[in-house]
PDB file of C-alpha atoms in Angstrom:
ATOM      1  CA  MET A  53       3.731 -18.208  29.882  1.00 50.00           C
ATOM      2  CA  PRO A  54       5.296 -17.174  26.564  1.00 55.00           C
ATOM      3  CA  LYS A  55       6.817 -19.628  24.155  1.00 60.00           C
ATOM      4  CA  GLY A  56      10.216 -20.871  25.028  1.00 58.00           C
ATOM      5  CA  GLY A  57       9.830 -19.806  28.675  1.00 57.00           C
ATOM      6  CA  ARG A  58      11.516 -16.416  27.964  1.00 58.00           C
ATOM      7  CA  LYS A  59      10.754 -13.385  29.988  1.00 62.00           C
ATOM      8  CA  GLY A  60      10.217 -10.025  28.407  1.00 59.00           C
ATOM      9  CA  GLY A  61       9.764  -9.160  24.763  1.00 60.00           C
ATOM     10  CA  HIS A  62      11.132 -11.228  21.943  1.00 59.00           C
ATOM     11  CA  LYS A  63      12.467  -8.275  19.893  1.00 68.00           C
ATOM     12  CA  GLY A  64      15.388  -5.963  20.540  1.00 66.00           C
ATOM     13  CA  ARG A  65      18.357  -5.979  22.790  1.00 69.00           C
ATOM     14  CA  ALA A  66      18.798  -5.008  26.402  1.00 70.00           C
ATOM     15  CA  ARG A  67      17.833  -1.380  26.829  1.00 71.00           C
ATOM     16  CA  GLN A  68      20.452   1.215  27.589  1.00 77.00           C
ATOM     17  CA  TYR A  69      19.503   4.368  29.428  1.00 80.00           C
ATOM     18  CA  THR A  70      21.496   7.560  29.347  1.00 84.00           C
ATOM     19  CA  SER A  71      22.217   9.281  32.597  1.00 89.00           C
ATOM     20  CA  PRO A  72      21.031  12.889  33.275  1.00 89.00           C
ATOM     21  CA  GLU A  73      24.672  14.028  33.237  1.00 92.00           C
ATOM     22  CA  GLU A  74      25.209  12.671  29.758  1.00 92.00           C
ATOM     23  CA  ILE A  75      22.019  14.375  28.488  1.00 92.00           C
ATOM     24  CA  ASP A  76      23.180  17.735  29.925  1.00 93.00           C
ATOM     25  CA  ALA A  77      26.626  17.302  28.331  1.00 94.00           C
ATOM     26  CA  GLN A  78      25.000  16.621  24.945  1.00 93.00           C
ATOM     27  CA  LEU A  79      22.729  19.634  25.168  1.00 93.00           C
ATOM     28  CA  GLN A  80      25.649  21.913  26.081  1.00 95.00           C
ATOM     29  CA  ALA A  81      27.723  20.619  23.150  1.00 94.00           C
ATOM     30  CA  GLU A  82      24.857  21.273  20.760  1.00 94.00           C
ATOM     31  CA  LYS A  83      24.383  24.817  22.075  1.00 94.00           C
ATOM     32  CA  GLN A  84      28.113  25.406  21.763  1.00 94.00           C
ATOM     33  CA  LYS A  85      28.113  24.165  18.204  1.00 93.00           C
ATOM     34  CA  ALA A  86      25.147  26.293  17.299  1.00 92.00           C
ATOM     35  CA  ARG A  87      26.846  29.421  18.747  1.00 92.00           C
ATOM     36  CA  GLU A  88      30.057  28.678  16.743  1.00 92.00           C
ATOM     37  CA  GLU A  89      28.048  28.329  13.476  1.00 90.00           C
ATOM     38  CA  GLU A  90      26.266  31.613  14.151  1.00 89.00           C
ATOM     39  CA  GLU A  91      29.615  33.345  14.755  1.00 89.00           C
ATOM     40  CA  GLN A  92      31.080  31.818  11.538  1.00 88.00           C
ATOM     41  CA  GLY A  93      27.956  32.942   9.621  1.00 82.00           C
ATOM     42  CA  GLU A  94      28.317  36.555  10.880  1.00 81.00           C
ATOM     43  CA  GLU A  95      32.059  36.668  10.062  1.00 77.00           C
ATOM     44  CA  GLY A  96      31.806  35.124   6.576  1.00 64.00           C
ATOM     45  CA  GLY A  97      28.468  36.714   5.515  1.00 55.00           C
ATOM     46  CA  ASP A  98      27.485  40.212   4.524  1.00 50.00           C
ATOM     47  CA  GLY A  99      25.561  40.702   7.787  1.00 46.00           C
ATOM     48  CA  ALA A 100      22.777  38.375   6.596  1.00 46.00           C
ATOM     49  CA  ALA A 101      21.417  36.344   9.414  1.00 47.00           C
ATOM     50  CA  GLY A 102      20.817  33.039   7.624  1.00 47.00           C
ATOM     51  CA  ASP A 103      21.709  29.410   7.806  1.00 50.00           C
ATOM     52  CA  PRO A 104      25.426  28.935   6.996  1.00 47.00           C
ATOM     53  CA  LYS A 105      24.683  25.781   4.987  1.00 49.00           C
ATOM     54  CA  LYS A 106      22.211  27.734   2.848  1.00 48.00           C
ATOM     55  CA  GLU A 107      24.778  30.452   2.320  1.00 47.00           C
ATOM     56  CA  LYS A 108      27.380  27.949   1.390  1.00 46.00           C
ATOM     57  CA  LYS A 109      25.056  26.329  -1.162  1.00 46.00           C
ATOM     58  CA  SER A 110      24.199  29.669  -2.653  1.00 47.00           C
ATOM     59  CA  LEU A 111      27.916  30.663  -2.947  1.00 46.00           C
ATOM     60  CA  ASP A 112      29.168  27.285  -4.219  1.00 47.00           C
ATOM     61  CA  SER A 113      27.033  25.715  -6.893  1.00 47.00           C
ATOM     62  CA  ASP A 114      29.177  22.595  -6.926  1.00 48.00           C
ATOM     63  CA  GLU A 115      26.933  19.530  -7.199  1.00 50.00           C
ATOM     64  CA  SER A 116      29.361  17.204  -5.441  1.00 51.00           C
ATOM     65  CA  GLU A 117      29.259  19.279  -2.231  1.00 51.00           C
ATOM     66  CA  ASP A 118      25.424  19.383  -2.370  1.00 53.00           C
ATOM     67  CA  GLU A 119      25.424  15.617  -2.703  1.00 53.00           C
ATOM     68  CA  GLU A 120      27.764  15.194   0.257  1.00 54.00           C
ATOM     69  CA  ASP A 121      25.548  17.433   2.375  1.00 54.00           C
ATOM     70  CA  ASP A 122      22.456  15.495   1.384  1.00 55.00           C
ATOM     71  CA  TYR A 123      24.223  12.270   2.162  1.00 52.00           C
ATOM     72  CA  GLN A 124      25.302  13.519   5.596  1.00 54.00           C
ATOM     73  CA  GLN A 125      21.725  14.522   6.408  1.00 60.00           C
ATOM     74  CA  LYS A 126      20.250  11.191   5.305  1.00 63.00           C
ATOM     75  CA  ARG A 127      22.526   9.031   7.454  1.00 64.00           C
ATOM     76  CA  LYS A 128      20.525   6.934   9.840  1.00 68.00           C
ATOM     77  CA  GLY A 129      21.264   4.475  12.592  1.00 70.00           C
ATOM     78  CA  VAL A 130      24.716   2.906  12.514  1.00 69.00           C
ATOM     79  CA  GLU A 131      25.686   4.709   9.352  1.00 67.00           C
ATOM     80  CA  GLY A 132      26.340   7.826  11.336  1.00 67.00           C
ATOM     81  CA  LEU A 133      28.878   5.937  13.483  1.00 72.00           C
ATOM     82  CA  ILE A 134      30.676   3.975  10.856  1.00 73.00           C
ATOM     83  CA  ASP A 135      32.203   5.378   7.642  1.00 71.00           C
ATOM     84  CA  ILE A 136      31.694   2.953   4.839  1.00 71.00           C
ATOM     85  CA  GLU A 137      33.405   3.258   1.448  1.00 75.00           C
ATOM     86  CA  ASN A 138      31.351   1.247  -0.916  1.00 76.00           C
ATOM     87  CA  PRO A 139      32.578   1.635  -4.471  1.00 75.00           C
ATOM     88  CA  ASN A 140      29.329   0.166  -5.796  1.00 81.00           C
ATOM     89  CA  ARG A 141      27.134   2.639  -3.978  1.00 78.00           C
ATOM     90  CA  VAL A 142      25.462   5.095  -6.314  1.00 77.00           C
ATOM     91  CA  ALA A 143      24.575   8.386  -4.732  1.00 76.00           C
ATOM     92  CA  GLN A 144      21.103   9.482  -5.631  1.00 77.00           C
ATOM     93  CA  THR A 145      21.201  12.792  -7.308  1.00 79.00           C
ATOM     94  CA  THR A 146      18.308  15.096  -7.171  1.00 81.00           C
ATOM     95  CA  LYS A 147      17.785  17.205 -10.264  1.00 77.00           C
ATOM     96  CA  LYS A 148      16.392  20.658 -10.171  1.00 79.00           C
ATOM     97  CA  VAL A 149      13.448  21.608 -12.331  1.00 76.00           C
ATOM     98  CA  THR A 150      15.763  23.858 -14.390  1.00 77.00           C
ATOM     99  CA  GLN A 151      18.120  20.960 -15.096  1.00 72.00           C
ATOM    100  CA  LEU A 152      15.423  18.653 -16.446  1.00 71.00           C
ATOM    101  CA  ASP A 153      15.487  18.113 -20.159  1.00 67.00           C
ATOM    102  CA  LEU A 154      11.937  17.484 -21.214  1.00 69.00           C
ATOM    103  CA  ASP A 155      12.428  18.359 -24.902  1.00 67.00           C
ATOM    104  CA  GLY A 156      15.234  15.877 -25.558  1.00 65.00           C
ATOM    105  CA  PRO A 157      14.696  12.314 -26.908  1.00 67.00           C
ATOM    106  CA  LYS A 158      13.395  10.037 -24.196  1.00 74.00           C
ATOM    107  CA  GLU A 159      14.967   6.611 -23.816  1.00 81.00           C
ATOM    108  CA  LEU A 160      12.301   3.938 -24.003  1.00 83.00           C
ATOM    109  CA  SER A 161      12.472   0.702 -22.145  1.00 90.00           C
ATOM    110  CA  ARG A 162      12.488  -2.613 -24.042  1.00 91.00           C
ATOM    111  CA  ARG A 163       8.900  -3.328 -23.151  1.00 93.00           C
ATOM    112  CA  GLU A 164       7.746   0.085 -24.306  1.00 92.00           C
ATOM    113  CA  ARG A 165       9.632  -0.279 -27.604  1.00 92.00           C
ATOM    114  CA  GLU A 166       8.167  -3.707 -28.191  1.00 95.00           C
ATOM    115  CA  GLU A 167       4.638  -2.403 -27.400  1.00 95.00           C
ATOM    116  CA  ILE A 168       5.005   0.430 -29.947  1.00 95.00           C
ATOM    117  CA  GLU A 169       6.377  -1.977 -32.566  1.00 96.00           C
ATOM    118  CA  LYS A 170       3.531  -4.354 -31.977  1.00 97.00           C
ATOM    119  CA  GLN A 171       0.961  -1.599 -32.379  1.00 96.00           C
ATOM    120  CA  LYS A 172       2.624  -0.351 -35.603  1.00 96.00           C
ATOM    121  CA  ALA A 173       2.678  -3.859 -37.018  1.00 96.00           C
ATOM    122  CA  LYS A 174      -1.008  -4.335 -36.177  1.00 95.00           C
ATOM    123  CA  GLU A 175      -1.898  -1.027 -37.991  1.00 96.00           C
ATOM    124  CA  ARG A 176       0.126  -2.068 -41.069  1.00 94.00           C
ATOM    125  CA  TYR A 177      -1.628  -5.386 -41.151  1.00 93.00           C
ATOM    126  CA  MET A 178      -5.051  -3.775 -40.826  1.00 93.00           C
ATOM    127  CA  LYS A 179      -4.261  -1.401 -43.763  1.00 93.00           C
ATOM    128  CA  MET A 180      -3.146  -4.352 -45.903  1.00 92.00           C
ATOM    129  CA  HIS A 181      -6.147  -6.358 -44.842  1.00 89.00           C
ATOM    130  CA  LEU A 182      -8.551  -3.528 -45.816  1.00 89.00           C
ATOM    131  CA  ALA A 183      -6.791  -3.234 -49.129  1.00 90.00           C
ATOM    132  CA  GLY A 184      -7.309  -6.956 -49.712  1.00 86.00           C
ATOM    133  CA  LYS A 185      -3.645  -7.822 -49.912  1.00 89.00           C
ATOM    134  CA  THR A 186      -3.352 -10.328 -47.099  1.00 89.00           C
ATOM    135  CA  GLU A 187      -4.002 -14.038 -47.283  1.00 91.00           C
ATOM    136  CA  GLN A 188      -6.873 -13.775 -44.783  1.00 90.00           C
ATOM    137  CA  ALA A 189      -8.492 -10.879 -46.765  1.00 90.00           C
ATOM    138  CA  LYS A 190      -8.288 -12.869 -50.027  1.00 91.00           C
ATOM    139  CA  ALA A 191      -9.842 -15.862 -48.366  1.00 92.00           C
ATOM    140  CA  ASP A 192     -12.633 -13.678 -46.859  1.00 91.00           C
ATOM    141  CA  LEU A 193     -13.346 -12.060 -50.200  1.00 91.00           C
ATOM    142  CA  ALA A 194     -13.548 -15.442 -51.975  1.00 93.00           C
ATOM    143  CA  ARG A 195     -15.953 -16.742 -49.264  1.00 95.00           C
ATOM    144  CA  LEU A 196     -18.080 -13.598 -49.653  1.00 94.00           C
ATOM    145  CA  ALA A 197     -18.237 -14.095 -53.447  1.00 95.00           C
ATOM    146  CA  ILE A 198     -19.361 -17.700 -52.976  1.00 97.00           C
ATOM    147  CA  ILE A 199     -22.067 -16.634 -50.493  1.00 97.00           C
ATOM    148  CA  ARG A 200     -23.267 -13.871 -52.868  1.00 97.00           C
ATOM    149  CA  LYS A 201     -23.611 -16.352 -55.768  1.00 97.00           C
ATOM    150  CA  GLN A 202     -25.600 -18.741 -53.520  1.00 97.00           C
ATOM    151  CA  ARG A 203     -27.883 -15.989 -52.392  1.00 97.00           C
ATOM    152  CA  GLU A 204     -28.420 -14.776 -55.990  1.00 97.00           C
ATOM    153  CA  GLU A 205     -29.267 -18.298 -57.061  1.00 97.00           C
ATOM    154  CA  ALA A 206     -31.639 -18.787 -54.121  1.00 97.00           C
ATOM    155  CA  ALA A 207     -33.365 -15.499 -54.899  1.00 97.00           C
ATOM    156  CA  ARG A 208     -33.670 -16.457 -58.641  1.00 96.00           C
ATOM    157  CA  LYS A 209     -35.209 -19.836 -57.779  1.00 96.00           C
ATOM    158  CA  LYS A 210     -37.613 -18.230 -55.321  1.00 96.00           C
ATOM    159  CA  GLU A 211     -38.666 -15.767 -57.967  1.00 95.00           C
ATOM    160  CA  GLU A 212     -39.205 -18.553 -60.510  1.00 95.00           C
ATOM    161  CA  GLU A 213     -41.226 -20.590 -58.025  1.00 94.00           C
ATOM    162  CA  ARG A 214     -43.386 -17.517 -57.246  1.00 94.00           C
ATOM    163  CA  LYS A 215     -43.983 -16.898 -60.984  1.00 92.00           C
ATOM    164  CA  ALA A 216     -44.828 -20.551 -61.482  1.00 92.00           C
ATOM    165  CA  LYS A 217     -47.261 -20.406 -58.604  1.00 90.00           C
ATOM    166  CA  ASP A 218     -48.857 -17.222 -59.942  1.00 89.00           C
ATOM    167  CA  ASP A 219     -49.209 -18.753 -63.375  1.00 88.00           C
ATOM    168  CA  ALA A 220     -50.761 -21.847 -61.885  1.00 86.00           C
ATOM    169  CA  THR A 221     -53.278 -19.791 -59.931  1.00 87.00           C
ATOM    170  CA  LEU A 222     -54.077 -17.614 -62.964  1.00 83.00           C
ATOM    171  CA  SER A 223     -54.607 -20.566 -65.188  1.00 82.00           C
ATOM    172  CA  GLY A 224     -56.778 -22.184 -62.575  1.00 76.00           C
ATOM    173  CA  LYS A 225     -58.988 -19.088 -62.294  1.00 75.00           C
ATOM    174  CA  ARG A 226     -59.307 -18.928 -66.075  1.00 73.00           C
ATOM    175  CA  MET A 227     -60.470 -22.510 -66.191  1.00 72.00           C
ATOM    176  CA  GLN A 228     -63.105 -21.789 -63.610  1.00 73.00           C
ATOM    177  CA  SER A 229     -64.370 -18.672 -65.396  1.00 71.00           C
ATOM    178  CA  LEU A 230     -64.520 -20.549 -68.711  1.00 68.00           C
ATOM    179  CA  SER A 231     -66.437 -23.390 -67.153  1.00 71.00           C
ATOM    180  CA  LEU A 232     -68.948 -20.947 -65.584  1.00 68.00           C
ATOM    181  CA  ASN A 233     -69.446 -19.076 -68.870  1.00 67.00           C
ATOM    182  CA  LYS A 234     -70.586 -22.164 -70.648  1.00 59.00           C
TER     183      LYS A 234
END
C-alpha cells in the first residue's frame, strides 16, 4: 500500500479525456483554417505557392513583427490561454549573422577586465624584477653577491691548503732524497 493510503499516482490532476466529437470538430477547424490561409496566400502573392508567414516576413522586414511571431510560436502550456502583459519581460531577440558586429569593441565583464589587469601587472613586475629595480630583486642580488664572496674565499682557502700540502710533500721528499744520498 502506498504512503498515506492514497490510490493512484501522486503526481498530476484528474485526467480529462476529449470526446471523439470534439476531436473531429478540432480537425475540421484546422482544415478550414489551412484552406483560408492558402486562399489568402494565392490572392496576396504573385502566384507563388509558399507559406504566407514566410511571404509576410520577406515583404516586411520589421523586427517587431518577427519577434511577435516568434513569441506566438514559443507559447507553451497555459501561456496560450492567458494573455499576460508583463512590463519586466524582455523578449529574446535573435540576431541574424549579417547583423552581428564582430569588428566592434567588445564589452568585457568585470572578471575579464580584472584578469587582464592582473596579467599586465604581473608582466610589469617581472620586467622590473629582471631589471633589478624591485625590492625583492635588490635583496636577491645582495644575497647572490654575499654567496659569491663566500665561495671565492672558500676556493682561495682550498687552493692555499692544497699548495701548503704540496709544499709539505715536496719538502718531505727532498729530505728523504738528501738522507739517502749521504
